[in-house]
Short mmCIF file of C-alpha atoms and ligand atoms in Angstrom, two decimals:
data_model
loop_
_atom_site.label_atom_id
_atom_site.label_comp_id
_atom_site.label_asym_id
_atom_site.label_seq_id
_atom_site.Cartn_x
_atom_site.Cartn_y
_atom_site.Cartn_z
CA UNK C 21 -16.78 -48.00 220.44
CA UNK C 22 -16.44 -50.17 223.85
CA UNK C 23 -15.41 -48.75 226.73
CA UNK C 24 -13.49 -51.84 227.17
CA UNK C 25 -10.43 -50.77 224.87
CA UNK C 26 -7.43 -49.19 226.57
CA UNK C 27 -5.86 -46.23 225.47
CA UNK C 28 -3.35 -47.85 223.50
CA UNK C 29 -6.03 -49.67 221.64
CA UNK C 30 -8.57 -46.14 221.36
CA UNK C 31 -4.53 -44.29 219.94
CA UNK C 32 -4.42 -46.89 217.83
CA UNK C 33 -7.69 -45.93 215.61
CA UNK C 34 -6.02 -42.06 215.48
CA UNK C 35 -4.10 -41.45 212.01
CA UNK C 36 -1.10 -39.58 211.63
CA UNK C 37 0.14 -37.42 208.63
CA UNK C 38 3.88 -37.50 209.44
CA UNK C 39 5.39 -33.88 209.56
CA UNK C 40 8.78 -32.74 207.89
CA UNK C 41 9.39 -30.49 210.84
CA UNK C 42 9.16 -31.18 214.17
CA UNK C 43 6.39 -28.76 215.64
CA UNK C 44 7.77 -29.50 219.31
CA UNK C 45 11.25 -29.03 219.74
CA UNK C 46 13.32 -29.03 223.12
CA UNK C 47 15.21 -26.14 223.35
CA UNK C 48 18.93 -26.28 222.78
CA UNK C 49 20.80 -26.89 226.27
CA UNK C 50 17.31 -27.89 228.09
CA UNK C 51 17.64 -31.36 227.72
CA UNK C 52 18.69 -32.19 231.52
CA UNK C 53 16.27 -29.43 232.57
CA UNK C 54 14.33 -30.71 235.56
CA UNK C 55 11.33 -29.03 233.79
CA UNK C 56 11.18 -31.81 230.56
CA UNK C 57 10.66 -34.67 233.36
CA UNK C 58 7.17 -33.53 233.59
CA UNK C 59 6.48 -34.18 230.39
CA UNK C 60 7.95 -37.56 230.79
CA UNK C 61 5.15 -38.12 233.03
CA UNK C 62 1.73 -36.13 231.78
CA UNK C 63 2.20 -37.01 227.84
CA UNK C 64 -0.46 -39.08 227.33
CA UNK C 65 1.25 -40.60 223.99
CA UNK C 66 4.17 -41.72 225.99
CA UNK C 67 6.59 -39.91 223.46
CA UNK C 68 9.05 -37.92 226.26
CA UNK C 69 11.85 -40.60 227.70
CA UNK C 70 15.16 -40.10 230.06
CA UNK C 71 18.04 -41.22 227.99
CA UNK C 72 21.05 -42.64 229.38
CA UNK C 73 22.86 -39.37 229.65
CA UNK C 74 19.93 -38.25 231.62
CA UNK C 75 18.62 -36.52 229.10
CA UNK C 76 15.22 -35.89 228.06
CA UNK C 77 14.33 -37.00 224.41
CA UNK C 78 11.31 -36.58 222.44
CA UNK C 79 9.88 -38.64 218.89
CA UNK C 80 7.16 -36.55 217.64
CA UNK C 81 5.58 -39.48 216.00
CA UNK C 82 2.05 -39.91 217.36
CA UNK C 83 1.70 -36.65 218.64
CA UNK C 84 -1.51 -35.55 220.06
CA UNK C 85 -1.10 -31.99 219.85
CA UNK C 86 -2.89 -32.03 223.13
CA UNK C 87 -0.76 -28.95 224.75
CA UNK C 88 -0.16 -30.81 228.18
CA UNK C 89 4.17 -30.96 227.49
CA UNK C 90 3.63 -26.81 226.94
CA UNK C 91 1.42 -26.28 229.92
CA UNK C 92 3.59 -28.80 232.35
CA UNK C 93 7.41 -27.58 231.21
CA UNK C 94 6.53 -24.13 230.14
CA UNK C 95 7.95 -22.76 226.60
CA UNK C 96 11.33 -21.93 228.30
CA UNK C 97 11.98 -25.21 227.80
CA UNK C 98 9.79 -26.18 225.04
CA UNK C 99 9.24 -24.87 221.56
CA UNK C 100 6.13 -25.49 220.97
CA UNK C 101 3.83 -24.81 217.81
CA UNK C 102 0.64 -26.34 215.69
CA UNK C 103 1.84 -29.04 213.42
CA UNK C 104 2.07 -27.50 209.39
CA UNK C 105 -1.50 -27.56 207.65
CA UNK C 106 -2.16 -31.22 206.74
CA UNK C 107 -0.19 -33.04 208.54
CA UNK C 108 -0.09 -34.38 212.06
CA UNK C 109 -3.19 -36.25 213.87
CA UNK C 110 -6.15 -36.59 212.74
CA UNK C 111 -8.91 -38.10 215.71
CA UNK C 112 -11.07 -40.97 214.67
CA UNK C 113 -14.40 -42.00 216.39
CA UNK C 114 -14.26 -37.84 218.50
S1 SF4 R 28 1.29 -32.11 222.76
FE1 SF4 R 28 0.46 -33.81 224.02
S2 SF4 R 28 0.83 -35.68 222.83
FE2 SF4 R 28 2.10 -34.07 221.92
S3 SF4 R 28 4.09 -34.31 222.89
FE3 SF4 R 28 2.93 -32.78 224.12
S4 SF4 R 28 1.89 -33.94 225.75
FE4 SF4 R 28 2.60 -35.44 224.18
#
């Protein structure tokens, strides 16, 4: 692989197995948590945003299941868990 590709490009070669259930879920009422704007920040798939209610949202889709949301917000905000067996990413090229 060249060390030339972004990480956009380098995500791009990853395939996902969509899951049925979200395995990271916001907890109810935490959406405005101060907390969740870390995430916004440290996920490297760029799947936390700041709606326009000032709320934090998340789309699972092209989750990493790297852990960095759980270690930056903390699981009073986040409900975190392993995608079901199966599904979720699977890393191409390490
Ligand atoms: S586990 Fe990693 S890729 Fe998935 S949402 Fe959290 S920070 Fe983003």
């Amino acid at each position: 692989m060249s060390d030339s590709m972004d990480l956009k490009a380098k995500l791009g070669l990853d395939v996902f197995k969509p899951v049925s259930n979200p395995h990271i879920r916001i907890r109810p009422g935490m959406e405005k948590d101060p907390r969740l704007k870390r995430a916004v920040m440290v996920c490297p798939a760029g799947l936390y945003s700041e709606n326009e209610r000032g709320e934090i949202v998340l789309d699972i889709d092209g989750c990493l299941e790297c852990g960095t949301c759980r270690l930056a917000c903390g699981v009073e905000v986040l409900d975190w868990n392993y995608p079901e067996g199966g599904t979720g990413v699977q890393f191409r090229f390490g």
